[in-house]
Amino acid sequence: MKKIYFILLSFLISYSLVAQSIYPGQHTGKIKQPLTGEVKAFSFDLNEIRLLDSPFKENMDRESKWILSIGVDRLLHSFRNTSGTYAGREGGYMTVNKLGGWESLDCDLRGHTTGHIMSGLAYLYASTGDVKYKIKGDSIVKGLYEVQATMLDNGQKGYISAYSENLINRNIAGKSVWAPWYTLHKIYAGLIDQYLYCNNQEALDIMIKAAAWAYQKLMPLTDEQRKLMLRNEFGGTNEAFYNLYSITGNPEHKKLAEFFYHADVLDPLAQHHADLNLKHANTFIPKLIGEARNYELFSDERSKDVATFFWNTVHDHQTFCTGGNSHKEKFIKADSISKNLTGYTQETCNTNNMLKLTRHLFCWDTNPRYADFYERALYNHILGQQDPESGMVAYFLPLLPGAYKVYSTPENSFWCCVGTGFENHAKYGEAIYYNDGKGIYINLFIPSELTWKEKGVKITQETQFPNDENVKLTVSTDKTIKMPLYLRYPEWAKNVEVKVNGKTVRVQQTPSSYIKLDRTWKDGDKIEVRYPMNLHLAETNDNPNLAAVMYGPLVLAGVMGTENMTAPAPFSDPSQYNDYYTYDYHVPANLQTSLRLDRKNLKDYIEKQKGLVFNVKSDNIRLEPIYKIHRQRYVVYWNIVE
């Protein structure tokens, strides 16, 4: 019987069309609604890309162990508790070891992690093909199906959550409550991902019933009630319903997505007015991802303009050298980077959502500026969020000189950035390659294999980047194929060198562009590219004398030791589990924050040593990429003394 089960399961897996999130070109066979917005590039499905050995794959492997270590019964406990679903007892007592932190039974956000983990498991399954991720995802979905059935029996019309529907009622009434629709979004997104990635029909059935409940709940509301409700954070609920509509074509799902249009936030952006100061950043960004989906599905030019204007505003006026943004989760006054270098900068969720928005914008016009930003934020923030020793993740990437990364705990944190961390480190393959229907864009230099089934071609990328400047691409194909390859020429590079089968190709392009190689390729053809990496400064946008040292796309930080440091996971005391706003880094008073340099001759002052280690000779300061620095103090922005 077991053998028959695995044969059937293998059959289902082989016909499962999976992909990361919903971007143009993905989910063939499952997306019923065609795109009407103009796009120039399409995303590959995650199951067409395999990561090869690299720091990215190491992060993914560590994260997968954490996800697999959290029992399904523990993830379902609060759902079962709320619905009264029987979960099994021993001696009359529940045997489930309850989760803590933001998943505790007294937290308004409980259940959000289960949604993130459904997405993370789906991405891991797509990225690896390993059935263990699908099996665990199926188990979670099965449990949620039973919970929803219990609620239906009790007259709750499809509601699915780890907390009572009364939290939604409080939100509608404008009463004190954290963010119930935010949490529902994570569950909805996880269910949609389980359907798209893992071919789980039950997940889609749950989501359709949940949408029916939401429609009955929301449509009778007055406009004043709606406005009051939308003042509270609701994550990407609009995006989730647009994505559901793209699958079902049900006009009720489109109407639900439109219901979450937040006029107070989006209308000023449509007028190109961006007063973002003190606005909660991660409340804002998902609204724009929803607008991006509205453009792609319905050619709404206003939505396209709003999303683009917002991205440019955040990128140009709010973004630190690492690609992150915000102070204590809120946007800062425009062009005031130097005044906001605190221990609470750069919420990781913000960067996660900015990268999601960036992918949509890149698909629309293939502007290499989006790829440049994606690379910078990926390497300097997302890759370095995870502690390689414990696998735990950081809420903030602090820029206070002398601060350090503060990590979560395995079972007593479950912050929002833990949730997005379960997704981030499972989907590194998502933005390496794109296609325009004819050829392939190579946007990121990450060891990987791309199989473009439609064209019958495979690209293998071998590189030690950023430890090494060289990238080698090998073409594998059963028959010759005429196809352009678009090699990204990064903004930080100069004098890029390209060879095809050992012969030098003349490069006429300039930084932040694409080198087009349009030719007939045969099996075994090789492309060798050298991307020279140089030292340069990233000045704050309000003080040219305060700057970070960079090497190519990498932010180099000063490694400043461990004096007076608390343990890297300081929240072992339950009273401090959520003390990330007031955490005291106890920075030594004598910490050095200045460097003596000549801006025009950085190489004379900064010596490259083994690997990615540098030494500032005038001050004897050790510099390393910020993503590699863990469990030590660091300095990113320096007072530059000429």
XYZ file of C-alpha atoms in Angstrom:
642
model
C 0.000 0.000 0.000
C 2.818 2.359 0.908
C 4.524 1.605 -2.414
C 1.333 2.423 -4.350
C 1.023 5.704 -2.426
C 4.514 6.816 -3.399
C 3.998 5.807 -7.035
C 0.830 7.933 -7.156
C 2.573 10.760 -5.339
C 5.484 10.670 -7.773
C 2.993 10.794 -10.655
C 1.342 13.887 -9.205
C 4.673 15.548 -8.580
C 5.855 15.008 -12.139
C 2.791 16.853 -13.414
C 2.852 19.606 -10.843
C 3.552 22.992 -12.392
C 5.121 25.132 -9.720
C 6.600 28.597 -9.491
C 7.496 31.316 -7.011
C 4.717 33.825 -6.318
C 2.839 35.138 -9.358
C 4.917 37.097 -11.820
C 4.428 37.426 -15.585
C 5.076 34.148 -17.360
C 4.567 31.775 -14.442
C 2.079 29.026 -13.548
C 1.287 27.775 -17.030
C -1.936 25.793 -16.900
C -3.099 27.190 -13.566
C -3.553 30.874 -14.316
C -6.869 31.289 -16.095
C -6.747 35.048 -16.601
C -4.326 36.341 -19.247
C -2.132 39.353 -18.612
C -3.288 42.521 -20.315
C -0.585 44.873 -18.999
C 2.477 45.182 -21.215
C 5.515 43.208 -20.054
C 8.908 42.673 -21.668
C 10.327 39.885 -19.522
C 8.905 36.773 -17.927
C 9.907 34.894 -14.815
C 10.948 31.296 -14.887
C 9.288 28.819 -12.572
C 11.357 27.952 -9.537
C 11.299 24.287 -10.498
C 13.274 25.158 -13.639
C 16.194 26.408 -11.529
C 18.493 24.467 -9.246
C 21.001 26.129 -6.951
C 24.545 24.771 -6.948
C 26.907 25.007 -3.977
C 27.188 28.577 -2.681
C 26.385 30.633 0.456
C 22.826 30.889 -0.876
C 22.364 27.134 -0.966
C 23.908 26.863 2.509
C 21.335 29.349 3.826
C 18.538 27.405 2.151
C 19.719 24.134 3.686
C 19.885 25.638 7.195
C 16.454 27.205 6.854
C 14.935 23.939 5.641
C 16.139 22.163 8.794
C 14.407 24.784 10.946
C 11.135 24.501 9.011
C 11.175 20.717 9.189
C 11.910 20.771 12.924
C 8.634 22.541 13.782
C 5.918 19.895 14.147
C 2.710 20.103 12.131
C 0.593 19.697 15.291
C 2.348 22.685 16.817
C 1.674 24.814 13.732
C -1.993 23.780 13.765
C -2.544 23.977 17.528
C -3.892 27.531 17.702
C -6.182 26.898 14.692
C -7.588 23.775 16.338
C -7.864 25.537 19.681
C -9.895 28.370 18.151
C -12.217 26.162 16.128
C -12.675 23.388 18.702
C -11.326 20.791 16.268
C -10.347 17.515 17.913
C -6.567 17.169 17.795
C -5.985 14.017 19.843
C -5.393 13.704 23.581
C -3.377 11.541 25.913
C -4.683 11.024 29.446
C -7.134 13.863 28.931
C -4.428 16.491 28.369
C -3.148 18.093 25.189
C 0.361 16.875 24.405
C 1.270 19.681 21.983
C 4.298 21.743 22.945
C 2.909 25.205 22.257
C 4.830 27.781 20.233
C 5.828 31.053 21.894
C 6.474 34.656 20.915
C 4.152 35.979 18.229
C 2.613 32.496 17.948
C 1.531 32.292 21.582
C -2.181 31.909 22.256
C -2.400 35.428 23.693
C -0.936 37.129 20.594
C -3.249 38.711 18.016
C -0.940 37.623 15.161
C -0.935 33.916 15.940
C -1.183 31.787 12.820
C 0.907 34.017 10.571
C 3.916 31.686 10.833
C 1.862 28.742 9.582
C 1.090 30.771 6.456
C 4.744 31.691 5.920
C 5.817 28.081 6.428
C 3.287 26.840 3.864
C 4.908 29.242 1.391
C 8.418 28.296 2.490
C 7.718 24.569 2.101
C 6.243 25.179 -1.340
C 9.328 27.164 -2.421
C 11.657 24.494 -1.038
C 9.785 21.785 -2.892
C 9.920 23.789 -6.110
C 13.601 24.651 -5.613
C 14.752 21.109 -4.824
C 12.119 18.622 -5.965
C 12.477 16.899 -2.588
C 9.144 15.251 -1.718
C 9.575 15.721 2.040
C 8.631 19.392 1.702
C 5.458 18.519 -0.199
C 4.490 15.855 2.329
C 4.770 18.302 5.221
C 2.876 20.978 3.301
C 0.128 18.476 2.507
C -0.144 17.636 6.209
C -0.598 21.290 7.186
C -3.210 21.832 4.475
C -5.092 18.693 5.528
C -5.223 19.989 9.098
C -6.491 23.396 7.967
C -9.122 21.687 5.809
C -10.434 19.916 8.912
C -10.380 23.159 10.911
C -12.360 24.990 8.233
C -14.860 22.127 8.047
C -15.420 22.418 11.812
C -15.999 26.154 11.459
C -18.403 25.571 8.577
C -20.354 23.159 10.776
C -20.540 25.952 13.352
C -21.933 28.400 10.791
C -18.777 30.410 10.127
C -19.060 30.194 6.314
C -15.444 29.447 5.370
C -13.556 31.515 7.921
C -10.070 30.090 8.546
C -7.767 31.499 11.197
C -5.905 30.778 14.425
C -7.972 33.410 16.279
C -11.633 34.202 16.704
C -13.528 36.096 14.019
C -14.154 38.697 16.689
C -10.703 40.153 15.989
C -11.954 40.980 12.486
C -15.067 42.513 14.030
C -12.892 44.672 16.294
C -10.902 45.811 13.273
C -14.063 46.758 11.393
C -15.355 48.667 14.435
C -12.069 50.552 14.798
C -11.358 49.005 18.198
C -7.906 48.122 19.492
C -6.495 45.023 17.751
C -3.114 44.277 16.198
C -3.464 43.359 12.499
C -5.909 40.500 11.806
C -6.071 40.941 8.024
C -2.264 40.992 7.902
C -2.264 37.527 9.455
C -5.012 36.265 7.164
C -2.939 37.434 4.195
C -0.062 35.165 5.236
C -2.448 32.192 5.478
C -4.087 33.043 2.139
C -0.713 33.454 0.410
C 0.493 30.155 1.872
C -2.590 28.318 0.621
C -2.222 29.797 -2.869
C 1.453 28.835 -2.929
C 0.609 25.287 -1.843
C -1.793 25.034 -4.789
C 0.558 26.581 -7.335
C 3.773 24.892 -6.233
C 2.554 21.577 -4.883
C -0.615 20.996 -6.904
C -2.631 20.788 -3.677
C -6.290 21.124 -4.685
C -7.432 21.113 -1.042
C -5.425 24.310 -0.497
C -7.295 26.022 -3.321
C -10.627 24.726 -1.992
C -9.865 26.214 1.455
C -8.904 29.513 -0.129
C -12.058 29.709 -2.264
C -14.230 29.081 0.808
C -12.222 31.680 2.753
C -12.841 34.181 -0.044
C -16.567 33.420 0.051
C -16.555 34.191 3.790
C -14.625 37.433 3.185
C -17.044 38.501 0.451
C -20.083 37.981 2.674
C -18.301 39.697 5.546
C -17.069 42.778 3.726
C -19.500 43.641 0.977
C -22.289 44.835 3.352
C -19.924 47.326 5.041
C -20.494 51.031 4.592
C -17.756 53.137 3.039
C -16.993 54.614 6.456
C -16.587 51.152 7.969
C -14.327 50.167 5.105
C -12.121 53.236 5.548
C -11.892 52.617 9.274
C -10.913 48.983 8.752
C -8.223 49.808 6.162
C -6.454 52.119 8.593
C -5.099 48.978 10.236
C -2.244 47.026 8.634
C -3.556 44.389 6.226
C -0.382 43.205 4.508
C -0.828 42.054 0.915
C -4.472 40.990 1.181
C -5.184 42.884 -2.039
C -2.428 40.966 -3.842
C -3.721 37.627 -2.505
C -7.202 38.251 -3.881
C -5.818 39.458 -7.241
C -3.774 36.251 -7.384
C -6.824 34.177 -6.518
C -8.803 35.942 -9.243
C -6.071 35.129 -11.771
C -6.624 31.452 -10.945
C -10.426 31.352 -10.713
C -11.660 34.236 -12.844
C -14.368 34.753 -10.219
C -15.428 38.441 -10.301
C -16.066 38.311 -6.539
C -12.346 37.732 -6.009
C -11.501 40.764 -8.140
C -13.992 42.820 -6.154
C -12.358 41.704 -2.896
C -8.944 42.807 -4.179
C -10.373 46.202 -5.113
C -12.064 46.467 -1.708
C -8.586 46.642 -0.137
C -7.562 49.647 -2.246
C -6.372 52.063 0.445
C -7.200 55.493 -0.966
C -5.657 57.482 1.901
C -2.257 55.976 1.055
C -2.420 55.420 -2.694
C -4.253 58.515 -3.938
C -1.456 60.906 -2.842
C 1.087 58.652 -4.576
C -1.009 58.824 -7.736
C -0.551 62.604 -7.539
C 3.222 62.032 -7.114
C 3.070 63.291 -3.573
C 5.200 61.159 -1.266
C 5.213 62.266 2.345
C 6.451 58.967 3.747
C 8.060 60.283 6.927
C 7.007 58.214 9.986
C 4.712 56.006 7.888
C 4.946 52.299 8.761
C 6.972 50.995 5.830
C 5.844 47.389 5.758
C 2.226 48.537 5.875
C 2.841 50.606 2.728
C 4.921 48.361 0.471
C 2.495 45.411 0.069
C -0.241 47.800 -1.065
C 1.952 48.663 -4.050
C 2.554 45.004 -4.879
C -1.229 44.691 -5.125
C -1.257 47.654 -7.495
C 1.423 45.935 -9.590
C -0.850 42.899 -9.968
C -3.745 45.182 -10.891
C -1.673 46.620 -13.737
C -0.583 43.211 -14.995
C -4.095 41.764 -14.958
C -6.113 44.779 -16.121
C -3.694 47.214 -17.849
C -4.411 49.866 -15.238
C -1.832 52.518 -16.138
C -2.565 54.445 -12.957
C -1.559 51.416 -10.891
C 1.625 51.048 -12.917
C 2.526 54.697 -12.384
C 1.775 54.549 -8.643
C 3.948 51.462 -8.158
C 6.823 52.917 -10.196
C 6.706 56.310 -8.491
C 6.693 54.686 -5.059
C 9.654 52.437 -5.905
C 11.695 55.380 -7.200
C 10.832 57.441 -4.131
C 11.934 54.727 -1.705
C 15.028 53.848 -3.729
C 16.220 57.421 -4.237
C 15.342 59.017 -0.904
C 14.883 56.303 1.745
C 17.376 53.536 1.002
C 20.620 52.830 2.854
C 23.728 51.562 1.072
C 22.712 47.987 1.902
C 19.411 48.209 0.004
C 17.282 48.308 3.172
C 15.121 51.107 4.542
C 13.325 52.404 7.652
C 14.012 53.230 11.307
C 11.912 51.353 13.878
C 9.908 49.990 10.943
C 8.965 53.477 9.722
C 10.118 55.501 6.743
C 12.377 58.421 7.572
C 12.315 62.014 6.397
C 13.414 62.073 2.762
C 17.170 62.425 2.191
C 18.178 62.124 5.829
C 20.207 58.910 5.889
C 23.026 60.290 8.050
C 20.565 61.312 10.791
C 19.022 57.847 11.079
C 21.904 55.458 11.711
C 20.382 53.685 14.693
C 20.224 50.219 16.182
C 16.736 49.725 14.733
C 17.207 50.365 11.008
C 16.159 48.184 8.082
C 13.336 45.837 8.962
C 13.927 42.672 6.947
C 10.257 42.387 5.921
C 10.580 45.727 4.153
C 13.468 44.501 2.033
C 11.610 41.274 1.280
C 8.634 43.235 -0.027
C 10.739 45.780 -1.919
C 12.389 42.874 -3.747
C 8.964 41.456 -4.613
C 7.896 44.831 -6.016
C 11.210 45.160 -7.862
C 10.624 41.881 -9.696
C 7.288 43.111 -11.028
C 8.799 46.374 -12.247
C 11.704 44.600 -13.929
C 9.283 42.409 -15.879
C 7.566 45.479 -17.255
C 10.553 47.139 -18.907
C 13.770 45.147 -18.113
C 15.429 48.263 -16.708
C 18.807 47.070 -15.337
C 18.439 49.583 -12.504
C 15.978 47.172 -10.892
C 18.417 44.283 -11.193
C 21.192 46.420 -9.676
C 19.016 47.188 -6.661
C 17.910 43.590 -6.309
C 21.514 42.388 -6.193
C 22.556 44.971 -3.613
C 19.659 44.259 -1.243
C 19.990 40.502 -1.698
C 23.688 40.306 -0.867
C 23.919 42.921 1.841
C 20.653 42.382 3.697
C 18.817 39.149 2.891
C 21.829 36.841 2.595
C 23.271 38.186 5.843
C 19.992 38.018 7.798
C 20.631 34.408 8.776
C 23.190 33.461 11.418
C 25.280 30.624 9.888
C 25.993 29.146 13.318
C 22.424 28.774 14.579
C 20.258 29.275 11.477
C 18.308 31.994 13.321
C 17.451 35.308 11.670
C 17.567 39.021 12.501
C 14.601 41.400 12.659
C 16.685 44.497 11.894
C 19.968 45.184 10.159
C 21.191 47.905 12.537
C 23.431 50.708 11.274
C 24.330 52.215 14.627
C 28.155 52.236 14.680
C 29.189 49.403 16.958
C 25.860 47.557 16.855
C 25.515 43.906 15.910
C 22.885 41.551 14.539
C 20.354 40.247 17.071
C 18.856 36.873 16.194
C 15.572 35.133 16.863
C 15.114 32.040 18.994
C 13.988 28.675 17.574
C 10.619 28.591 19.367
C 9.950 31.865 21.195
C 10.155 34.658 18.636
C 8.267 34.069 15.363
C 8.403 37.756 14.494
C 7.214 38.899 11.070
C 10.847 38.828 9.880
C 11.126 35.215 11.011
C 8.139 34.490 8.792
C 9.499 36.257 5.734
C 12.838 34.609 6.524
C 11.196 31.204 6.022
C 10.369 32.440 2.513
C 13.484 34.470 1.639
C 15.989 31.686 2.106
C 13.878 29.161 0.188
C 13.534 31.116 -3.080
C 17.001 32.365 -4.001
C 16.545 31.032 -7.528
C 13.679 33.398 -8.279
C 15.550 36.338 -9.828
C 18.707 34.859 -11.356
C 17.168 34.421 -14.815
C 14.304 35.872 -16.870
C 13.264 35.499 -20.505
C 11.598 37.655 -23.138
C 10.187 34.692 -25.060
C 13.242 34.666 -27.301
C 16.293 34.812 -25.058
C 17.530 34.681 -21.480
C 18.481 37.479 -19.083
C 21.279 36.583 -16.667
C 20.696 39.022 -13.796
C 22.504 37.501 -10.822
C 25.806 35.691 -10.535
C 24.815 32.704 -8.417
C 25.916 29.102 -9.140
C 22.855 27.452 -10.650
C 21.308 25.486 -13.489
C 18.414 26.785 -15.581
C 16.394 24.379 -17.718
C 14.202 26.216 -20.218
C 11.954 23.337 -21.166
C 10.036 25.266 -23.808
C 13.237 25.910 -25.792
C 15.013 22.673 -24.955
C 18.074 24.446 -23.573
C 19.947 24.409 -20.280
C 22.298 27.060 -18.914
C 24.785 26.086 -16.209
C 26.334 28.973 -14.315
C 29.591 28.314 -12.470
C 31.138 31.035 -10.345
C 32.690 31.813 -6.996
C 31.303 35.355 -7.149
C 31.734 37.563 -5.153
C 34.943 35.862 -3.973
C 36.006 35.756 -7.609
C 35.271 38.091 -10.532
C 34.734 35.344 -13.123
C 31.497 33.771 -14.297
C 31.301 30.799 -16.674
C 28.111 29.865 -18.517
C 27.731 26.572 -20.376
C 24.983 25.946 -22.941
C 23.493 22.456 -23.177
C 21.051 21.646 -25.979
C 20.054 18.651 -28.075
C 20.117 20.749 -31.244
C 21.487 24.119 -32.258
C 19.361 27.070 -31.243
C 19.425 30.714 -32.273
C 18.843 32.709 -29.143
C 20.050 35.926 -27.524
C 21.636 35.923 -24.082
C 21.483 39.194 -22.172
C 24.391 39.436 -19.739
C 23.885 42.047 -17.065
C 26.560 44.756 -16.995
C 26.274 45.901 -13.351
C 26.366 49.529 -12.276
C 29.464 48.852 -10.134
C 31.569 47.239 -12.881
C 33.957 48.738 -15.433
C 35.720 47.169 -18.419
C 33.758 43.913 -18.396
C 35.416 41.201 -20.485
C 33.493 38.543 -22.433
C 34.698 35.460 -24.295
C 32.660 32.919 -26.263
C 34.414 29.600 -26.756
C 37.700 31.299 -25.912
C 37.309 34.165 -28.402
C 37.068 37.711 -27.078
C 33.807 39.554 -27.757
C 33.977 43.325 -28.103
C 31.939 44.967 -25.359
C 30.514 48.376 -26.253
C 27.988 48.676 -23.455
C 28.417 50.766 -20.314
C 27.571 50.047 -16.654
C 23.927 49.363 -15.787
C 22.995 47.829 -19.131
C 22.928 44.454 -20.876
C 25.506 42.848 -23.139
C 23.546 41.090 -25.885
C 25.033 37.903 -27.336
C 22.742 36.940 -30.223
C 23.971 33.871 -32.066
C 23.284 30.265 -32.847
C 24.321 28.163 -29.869
C 25.366 24.546 -29.952
C 25.765 21.995 -27.189
C 28.800 22.711 -25.020
C 29.266 26.374 -25.975
C 30.901 28.351 -23.186
C 30.677 32.014 -22.235
C 33.305 33.426 -19.878
C 32.707 36.809 -18.289
C 34.963 38.819 -16.015
C 33.309 41.452 -13.848
C 36.082 43.606 -12.324
C 35.226 44.607 -8.757
C 36.589 47.870 -7.454
C 36.553 49.834 -4.224
C 34.238 52.833 -4.082
C 32.320 54.890 -1.537
C 28.567 55.054 -0.954
C 27.919 58.483 0.561
C 24.830 59.241 2.612
C 22.362 61.297 0.613
C 22.578 64.241 3.027
C 26.261 64.225 4.056
C 29.048 63.418 1.551
C 31.558 63.122 4.388
C 29.712 60.159 5.890
C 30.132 57.122 3.668
C 30.331 53.346 3.478
C 33.141 51.485 1.759
C 32.001 49.168 -1.018
C 33.613 46.528 -3.192
C 31.501 45.882 -6.253
C 27.937 45.445 -4.910
C 29.176 44.513 -1.436
C 29.045 46.791 1.587
C 32.295 46.392 3.540
C 31.902 46.915 7.283
C 34.555 47.359 9.923
C 34.843 44.314 12.184
C 34.952 45.818 15.677
C 35.160 42.878 18.098
C 32.886 41.686 20.890
C 33.606 44.029 23.808
C 30.570 44.413 26.150
C 28.411 42.293 23.843
C 25.362 40.439 25.101
C 24.741 36.948 23.715
C 23.762 36.997 20.010
C 20.276 35.729 20.903
C 19.496 37.987 23.889
C 15.826 37.164 24.184
C 16.323 34.131 26.395
C 14.476 36.099 29.094
C 10.736 35.867 28.238
C 10.269 39.488 29.343
C 12.575 40.564 26.488
C 11.136 38.502 23.612
C 9.883 41.633 21.846
C 12.454 44.126 23.129
C 13.842 44.909 19.686
C 12.865 48.626 19.822
C 14.765 49.448 23.000
C 17.557 46.895 22.894
C 20.762 48.368 24.330
C 23.881 47.467 22.348
C 26.224 48.864 25.031
C 28.521 50.355 22.385
C 32.012 51.020 23.787
C 32.699 54.721 24.225
C 36.056 54.524 22.447
C 34.715 52.924 19.260
C 36.474 54.244 16.153
C 34.083 55.680 13.568
C 36.439 57.621 11.279
C 38.661 56.535 8.397
C 41.519 58.437 6.791
C 41.203 57.948 3.046
C 41.799 59.571 -0.304
C 38.531 59.246 -2.198
C 40.306 59.235 -5.552
C 42.865 56.608 -4.566
C 41.123 54.157 -2.275
C 43.425 51.330 -3.328
C 46.375 53.183 -1.828
C 44.691 53.178 1.568
C 42.677 49.940 1.553
C 44.587 46.740 0.932
C 42.812 43.605 -0.287
C 43.974 40.537 1.566
C 42.867 36.905 1.301
C 39.320 36.359 0.051
C 37.047 39.290 0.827
C 39.070 40.638 3.734
C 40.457 44.164 3.460
C 42.658 46.276 5.698
C 42.525 50.065 6.029
C 46.250 50.653 6.355
C 46.058 54.151 7.853
C 43.819 53.000 10.719
C 44.480 49.237 10.838
C 40.764 48.480 10.499
C 39.647 45.104 9.157
C 36.830 45.308 6.593
C 34.589 42.434 5.498
C 31.277 42.179 3.625
C 28.409 42.959 5.983
C 26.676 39.720 5.015
C 29.592 37.701 6.409
C 29.813 39.484 9.775
C 28.014 37.690 12.592
C 28.283 37.752 16.382
C 30.564 40.794 16.240
C 30.167 44.540 16.347
C 30.578 46.427 13.102
C 30.631 49.903 11.563
C 29.102 50.524 8.122
C 29.084 54.315 7.688
C 32.320 56.180 8.495
C 33.325 59.797 8.914
C 35.710 60.180 5.989
C 38.815 62.227 6.770
C 40.678 63.214 3.626
